[in-house]
Amino acid sequence: YRKNYVFQAILSHLILTSALLLAALTAICWHIRDSYKVEGLRQKHVFITGCDSGFGELLARQLDQKGFHVLAACLTEKGAADLAAKASPRLKTLLLNVTDSESIRRAVEVVSKEVGQRGLWGLVNNAGRSVPIGPTDWMQLDDFTAVLDVNLIGVIDVTLQFLPLLKKAQGRVVNVASILGRLSLIGGGYCLSKFGVEAFSDSLRRDMAHFGIKVSIIEPGFFKTAVTRLDLIEADLKRLWTRLPQDIKASYGTAYFGDSQGFSMGILCSPDISKVTRCMEHALTAYFPRSRYSGGWDAKLFWIPLSYLPSFVSDFVISVLLPLPKDERSI
Ligand SMILES: *[C@@H]1O[C@H](CO)[C@@H](O)[C@H](O)[C@H]1NC(C)=O
C-alpha cells in the first residue's frame, strides 16, 4: 500500500516537472524567435507579388517603412500607381502577370539589375485569386485551371525563376497559402491550389535548406481582402448558376441560389490584415523564421485544430457552415 503511494507521488512529480520544462522550453523558443533579428535591412531587397491590394499592398508599405528596398509587383497600372503614391521613393513598382512566364522573366531582369551582386533577400509569393468557388458539380475544367494557374503554377514559375537570385543572398521565400491549404472547405480550384502551395513549399524548404534559403508558409484565416470580396464571389456564383443545366439546378432546388450566399456570409472576415503582414515580416526579418505561420485567431484556435480532427468531425462542422441542397430526394 505504502509502495503504491510512493509510486504515485513520484509519478505526479514527474508529470509536473515535465509540464513546467515544456512550458519553459516553449517560452525560450518564442523568445529566441522574436528577439534575434537579421541585420542590415537597408541593404536588403524584397520582391512581393500581388501588391495591388490586400496583404501585398500593406506588406509593401510596411517593409518600405522598415527601410527595406521593396520591389512591388502589381497586376494593374492603377495598383502600381496607387501604391507608389503612398510609399517612399525607395519603393519600386513593376507590372507582373504570374500566369505569363515571359512577364516573370522580364521581372527577373529588372530585379536582377536592381539587386546587383547582393542577390535577392526575400521573395513573397502573395498574388492569388479565389473565384470561381462553389459546389464541385457547378464547375467546368476551366474553372479549376483559372485558379490553379495563378495560385499554384504562378507560384512555382515565379519561385523557379527567382531562385538563382535568392541563392546569391541566401534569402527567404514566403509563400501565402491559407487555412484552406489544410482543410478543403469549398469546391473549385482554390483549396486545391493552396494544398499545392503547402506541398510545394515543404519540398522547397527541405531542398533549399542546404543552400541557406529559408522557406515559410503563411496560413491566414478569413480576412477582408479581394480574395473574400462578397460581391465578386456572389457575382461569380450567379454566373455558374445561370450556366447550369436544368437537371443540376433542379437537384439543388430553385431556392438554393439565394441561400448559397451563405458560402461567404456564414464566415466572419477580420478587417485587421496587419495580423497577416506581421507574420510575413517576421518570416523575412527573424533569424529563426517559422516554417508555418497561422494568421488570425480563427486560424489558430478553430481552423487549424479542426484540420487535425477526424474527417467525420470536420465534415459535420463544414456541413453546418455551408448551405445544403434543398431537395435532397430528387438528386
Ligand atoms: C496574363 O497572362 C495570360 C497568359 O499570357 C493572359 O491570358 C491573361 O490575359 C493575362 N492577364 C492580364 C490581366 O493581363
Coordinates of C-alpha atoms and ligand atoms in Angstrom, one line a residue:
Y1 CA 0.0 0.0 0.0
R2 CA 2.8 2.4 1.0
K3 CA 4.8 1.4 -2.1
N4 CA 1.8 2.4 -4.2
Y5 CA 1.7 5.8 -2.6
V6 CA 5.4 6.5 -3.2
F7 CA 5.0 5.5 -6.8
Q8 CA 2.1 7.9 -7.2
A9 CA 4.0 10.7 -5.7
I10 CA 7.0 10.1 -8.0
L11 CA 4.7 9.9 -11.0
S12 CA 2.9 13.2 -10.2
H13 CA 6.2 14.9 -9.6
L14 CA 7.5 13.7 -12.9
I15 CA 4.4 14.9 -14.8
L16 CA 4.5 18.3 -13.1
T17 CA 8.2 18.7 -13.8
S18 CA 7.9 17.8 -17.5
A19 CA 5.0 20.2 -18.0
L20 CA 7.0 23.0 -16.4
L21 CA 10.0 22.1 -18.5
L22 CA 7.9 22.0 -21.7
A23 CA 6.4 25.4 -20.9
A24 CA 9.8 26.9 -20.2
L25 CA 11.3 25.5 -23.4
T26 CA 8.3 26.8 -25.4
A27 CA 8.8 30.3 -23.8
I28 CA 12.5 30.2 -24.6
C29 CA 11.9 29.2 -28.2
W30 CA 9.3 32.1 -28.6
H31 CA 11.8 34.5 -27.1
I32 CA 14.6 33.4 -29.4
R33 CA 12.3 33.6 -32.5
D34 CA 11.2 37.1 -31.6
S35 CA 14.4 38.7 -30.4
Y36 CA 17.1 37.5 -32.9
K37 CA 16.7 39.6 -36.0
V38 CA 18.7 39.7 -39.2
E39 CA 20.8 42.9 -39.7
G40 CA 21.3 45.3 -42.5
L41 CA 17.6 45.6 -43.6
R42 CA 18.6 48.7 -45.5
Q43 CA 20.8 46.8 -47.8
K44 CA 18.2 44.1 -48.5
H45 CA 15.7 43.7 -51.4
V46 CA 12.3 42.1 -51.1
F47 CA 10.2 41.2 -54.2
I48 CA 6.5 40.9 -53.5
T49 CA 3.8 39.7 -55.9
G50 CA 0.1 40.9 -55.8
C51 CA 0.7 44.4 -54.4
D52 CA -2.4 45.9 -56.0
S53 CA -4.4 45.5 -52.7
G54 CA -4.7 43.4 -49.5
F55 CA -1.8 41.7 -47.8
G56 CA 0.6 42.5 -50.6
E57 CA -0.1 46.2 -50.7
L58 CA 0.1 46.6 -46.9
L59 CA 3.3 44.4 -46.7
A60 CA 5.0 46.6 -49.3
R61 CA 4.3 49.8 -47.4
Q62 CA 5.2 48.1 -44.1
L63 CA 8.6 46.9 -45.3
D64 CA 9.2 50.2 -47.1
Q65 CA 8.9 51.9 -43.7
K66 CA 11.3 49.5 -42.1
G67 CA 13.9 50.5 -44.6
F68 CA 13.9 47.5 -47.0
H69 CA 14.3 48.0 -50.7
V70 CA 10.8 46.9 -51.8
L71 CA 10.2 45.7 -55.3
A72 CA 6.4 45.6 -55.5
A73 CA 4.9 43.7 -58.4
C74 CA 1.3 44.7 -59.3
L75 CA -1.1 43.2 -61.9
T76 CA -2.5 46.6 -62.9
E77 CA -1.1 50.0 -63.7
K78 CA -3.6 51.6 -61.3
G79 CA -2.5 49.3 -58.5
A80 CA 1.1 50.2 -59.1
A81 CA 0.4 54.0 -59.3
D82 CA -1.7 54.0 -56.1
L83 CA 1.0 52.1 -54.1
A84 CA 3.8 54.3 -55.4
A85 CA 1.9 57.4 -54.3
K86 CA 1.7 56.1 -50.7
A87 CA 5.3 54.8 -50.4
S88 CA 8.8 56.3 -50.2
P89 CA 10.8 56.9 -53.4
R90 CA 12.9 53.8 -52.4
L91 CA 10.0 51.5 -53.2
K92 CA 9.9 50.4 -56.9
T93 CA 6.8 49.1 -58.6
L94 CA 6.7 46.8 -61.6
L95 CA 4.0 45.1 -63.6
L96 CA 3.7 41.3 -63.4
N97 CA 1.3 38.7 -64.6
V98 CA 2.2 35.5 -62.8
T99 CA 0.5 33.3 -65.4
D100 CA 2.8 34.6 -68.1
S101 CA 6.3 33.2 -68.0
E102 CA 7.6 35.9 -70.2
S103 CA 6.3 38.6 -67.8
I104 CA 8.1 36.8 -65.0
R105 CA 11.3 36.7 -67.0
R106 CA 11.1 40.4 -67.5
A107 CA 10.6 41.0 -63.8
V108 CA 13.7 38.9 -63.0
E109 CA 15.7 41.0 -65.4
V110 CA 14.6 44.3 -63.7
V111 CA 15.1 42.8 -60.2
S112 CA 18.5 41.4 -61.1
K113 CA 19.7 44.9 -62.2
E114 CA 18.3 46.4 -59.0
V115 CA 19.9 44.0 -56.6
G116 CA 23.3 43.6 -58.3
Q117 CA 25.8 41.3 -56.6
R118 CA 23.8 41.2 -53.3
G119 CA 21.1 39.0 -54.7
L120 CA 17.5 39.0 -53.6
W121 CA 16.9 38.7 -49.9
G122 CA 13.1 38.0 -50.0
L123 CA 10.5 36.6 -52.4
V124 CA 6.9 36.9 -51.2
N125 CA 4.5 34.9 -53.3
N126 CA 1.3 36.6 -52.4
A127 CA -0.6 37.1 -55.6
G128 CA -3.8 35.0 -55.7
R129 CA -7.4 34.8 -56.7
S130 CA -10.4 32.9 -55.2
V131 CA -13.2 32.7 -57.8
P132 CA -14.7 30.5 -59.2
I133 CA -15.6 28.8 -55.9
G134 CA -18.8 26.8 -55.3
P135 CA -20.2 23.3 -55.3
T136 CA -18.0 21.0 -57.4
D137 CA -20.7 20.0 -59.9
W138 CA -21.2 23.7 -60.8
M139 CA -17.7 23.7 -62.2
Q140 CA -16.1 23.0 -65.5
L141 CA -12.5 22.2 -66.0
D142 CA -11.6 25.8 -67.0
D143 CA -12.9 27.0 -63.6
F144 CA -10.3 24.9 -61.9
T145 CA -7.4 25.8 -64.2
A146 CA -8.2 29.5 -64.0
V147 CA -7.4 29.5 -60.2
L148 CA -4.6 26.9 -60.3
D149 CA -2.7 28.8 -63.0
V150 CA -2.4 31.9 -60.7
N151 CA -2.3 30.4 -57.2
L152 CA -0.1 27.3 -57.8
I153 CA 1.6 27.3 -61.2
G154 CA 2.2 31.0 -60.9
V155 CA 3.9 30.5 -57.5
I156 CA 6.0 27.7 -58.9
D157 CA 7.1 29.6 -62.0
V158 CA 7.9 32.8 -60.1
T159 CA 9.9 30.8 -57.5
L160 CA 11.9 28.8 -60.0
Q161 CA 12.8 31.9 -62.0
F162 CA 13.9 33.8 -58.9
L163 CA 15.8 31.1 -57.1
P164 CA 19.2 31.9 -58.6
L165 CA 18.9 35.5 -57.2
L166 CA 17.7 34.1 -53.8
K167 CA 20.6 31.7 -53.6
K168 CA 23.1 34.5 -54.1
A169 CA 21.7 36.3 -51.0
Q170 CA 20.9 33.0 -49.0
G171 CA 17.5 34.6 -48.8
R172 CA 13.9 33.8 -47.8
V173 CA 10.8 32.6 -49.6
V174 CA 7.5 33.4 -48.1
N175 CA 4.5 31.6 -49.7
V176 CA 1.0 32.7 -48.9
A177 CA -1.1 29.6 -48.5
S178 CA -4.3 29.6 -46.4
I179 CA -6.1 27.6 -43.8
L180 CA -7.8 26.3 -46.9
G181 CA -4.5 24.6 -47.7
R182 CA -5.2 22.5 -44.6
L183 CA -8.9 22.0 -44.8
S184 CA -10.8 21.8 -48.0
L185 CA -13.9 23.9 -47.2
I186 CA -15.3 24.6 -50.6
G187 CA -15.3 23.3 -54.2
G188 CA -13.3 24.8 -57.1
G189 CA -9.6 25.4 -57.6
Y190 CA -8.9 27.5 -54.5
C191 CA -8.4 24.8 -51.9
L192 CA -6.5 22.6 -54.4
S193 CA -4.2 25.4 -55.2
K194 CA -3.5 26.1 -51.5
F195 CA -2.9 22.4 -50.7
G196 CA -0.5 22.5 -53.6
V197 CA 1.3 25.6 -52.3
E198 CA 1.7 23.8 -48.9
A199 CA 3.3 20.8 -50.6
F200 CA 5.5 22.8 -53.0
S201 CA 6.7 24.9 -50.0
D202 CA 7.5 21.8 -47.9
S203 CA 9.7 20.3 -50.6
L204 CA 11.3 23.7 -51.4
R205 CA 12.1 24.2 -47.7
R206 CA 13.8 20.8 -47.5
D207 CA 15.7 21.1 -50.8
M208 CA 16.9 24.7 -50.3
A209 CA 17.9 24.4 -46.7
H210 CA 21.3 23.1 -47.9
F211 CA 21.8 26.5 -49.7
G212 CA 20.9 28.6 -46.7
I213 CA 17.5 29.6 -48.1
K214 CA 14.6 29.5 -45.6
V215 CA 11.0 29.0 -46.7
S216 CA 8.0 30.0 -44.7
I217 CA 4.3 29.3 -45.3
I218 CA 1.6 31.8 -44.2
E219 CA -1.8 30.3 -43.4
P220 CA -4.3 33.2 -42.9
G221 CA -7.8 32.5 -41.7
F222 CA -10.6 34.7 -43.1
F223 CA -9.6 38.3 -43.7
K224 CA -11.3 41.1 -45.6
T225 CA -9.3 41.2 -48.9
A226 CA -10.1 41.0 -52.6
V227 CA -10.0 37.2 -52.2
T228 CA -13.0 37.2 -49.9
R229 CA -14.9 40.0 -51.5
L230 CA -18.6 39.0 -51.3
D231 CA -19.8 40.9 -54.4
L232 CA -17.2 39.2 -56.6
I233 CA -17.9 35.8 -55.1
E234 CA -21.6 36.2 -55.5
A235 CA -21.5 37.6 -59.0
D236 CA -19.4 34.6 -60.0
L237 CA -21.7 32.1 -58.2
K238 CA -24.5 33.7 -60.2
R239 CA -22.6 33.1 -63.5
L240 CA -22.1 29.5 -62.5
W241 CA -25.7 29.0 -61.6
T242 CA -27.1 30.6 -64.7
R243 CA -24.9 28.3 -66.8
L244 CA -26.0 25.1 -65.1
P245 CA -28.1 22.5 -66.9
Q246 CA -31.7 22.4 -65.7
D247 CA -31.3 18.9 -64.1
I248 CA -28.5 20.1 -61.8
K249 CA -30.4 23.2 -60.9
A250 CA -33.4 21.1 -60.0
S251 CA -31.2 18.8 -57.9
Y252 CA -30.2 21.8 -55.8
G253 CA -33.7 23.3 -55.7
T254 CA -34.6 26.7 -57.1
A255 CA -34.3 28.4 -53.8
Y256 CA -30.7 27.2 -53.4
F257 CA -29.0 30.1 -55.2
G258 CA -30.4 32.7 -52.9
D259 CA -29.2 30.6 -50.0
S260 CA -25.8 29.9 -51.4
Q261 CA -24.9 33.4 -50.2
G262 CA -24.2 31.6 -47.0
F263 CA -21.0 30.4 -48.6
S264 CA -19.4 33.6 -47.6
M265 CA -21.8 35.2 -45.3
G266 CA -21.5 32.4 -42.7
I267 CA -17.9 33.1 -42.2
L268 CA -16.6 36.2 -40.4
C269 CA -13.8 38.1 -42.1
S270 CA -11.4 40.1 -39.9
P271 CA -10.6 43.6 -41.2
D272 CA -7.2 43.7 -39.4
I273 CA -5.0 42.3 -42.2
S274 CA -1.9 43.5 -40.4
K275 CA -2.1 40.3 -38.4
V276 CA -1.0 38.5 -41.5
T277 CA 1.6 41.0 -42.7
R278 CA 3.2 40.9 -39.3
C279 CA 3.7 37.1 -39.8
M280 CA 5.3 37.9 -43.3
E281 CA 7.6 40.5 -41.8
H282 CA 8.7 38.0 -39.1
A283 CA 9.5 35.4 -41.8
L284 CA 11.7 38.0 -43.5
T285 CA 13.4 39.5 -40.5
A286 CA 13.7 36.9 -37.8
Y287 CA 17.0 35.0 -37.6
F288 CA 15.0 31.8 -37.0
P289 CA 11.7 32.2 -39.0
R290 CA 9.0 29.6 -38.5
S291 CA 8.1 27.1 -41.2
R292 CA 4.4 27.9 -40.8
Y293 CA 2.5 31.0 -39.5
S294 CA -1.2 30.9 -38.9
G295 CA -2.7 34.4 -39.3
G296 CA -5.6 35.4 -37.1
W297 CA -7.4 33.8 -34.1
D298 CA -9.9 31.9 -36.3
A299 CA -6.9 30.1 -37.9
K300 CA -5.1 29.4 -34.7
L301 CA -8.0 28.4 -32.5
F302 CA -10.5 26.9 -34.9
W303 CA -9.5 26.0 -38.5
I304 CA -6.0 24.6 -37.8
P305 CA -7.1 22.5 -34.8
L306 CA -10.2 21.3 -36.8
S307 CA -7.9 20.2 -39.6
Y308 CA -6.3 17.7 -37.2
L309 CA -9.6 16.1 -36.2
P310 CA -11.1 13.0 -37.9
S311 CA -12.9 13.6 -41.2
F312 CA -16.3 12.9 -39.8
V313 CA -15.9 15.7 -37.3
S314 CA -14.7 18.3 -39.9
D315 CA -17.3 17.1 -42.4
F316 CA -20.0 17.8 -39.8
V317 CA -18.7 21.2 -38.9
I318 CA -18.4 22.2 -42.5
S319 CA -21.8 20.9 -43.4
V320 CA -23.3 23.2 -40.7
L321 CA -21.5 26.2 -42.1
L322 CA -22.3 25.7 -45.8
P323 CA -25.8 25.7 -47.3
L324 CA -27.4 22.4 -48.2
P325 CA -29.2 21.4 -51.4
K326 CA -32.9 21.9 -50.7
D327 CA -34.5 19.0 -52.3
E328 CA -32.2 16.1 -51.5
R329 CA -34.7 13.4 -52.6
S330 CA -34.5 14.5 -56.2
I331 CA -30.7 14.0 -56.5
Ligands
LIG1 C1 -2.0 37.2 -68.0 O1 -1.3 36.4 -68.9 C2 -2.1 35.4 -69.5 C3 -1.3 34.4 -70.3 O2 -0.4 35.1 -71.2 C4 -3.2 36.1 -70.3 O3 -4.1 35.1 -70.9 C5 -4.0 37.0 -69.4 O4 -5.0 37.7 -70.1 C6 -3.1 38.0 -68.7 N1 -3.9 38.7 -67.7 C7 -3.8 40.0 -67.6 C8 -4.7 40.6 -66.6 O5 -3.1 40.7 -68.3

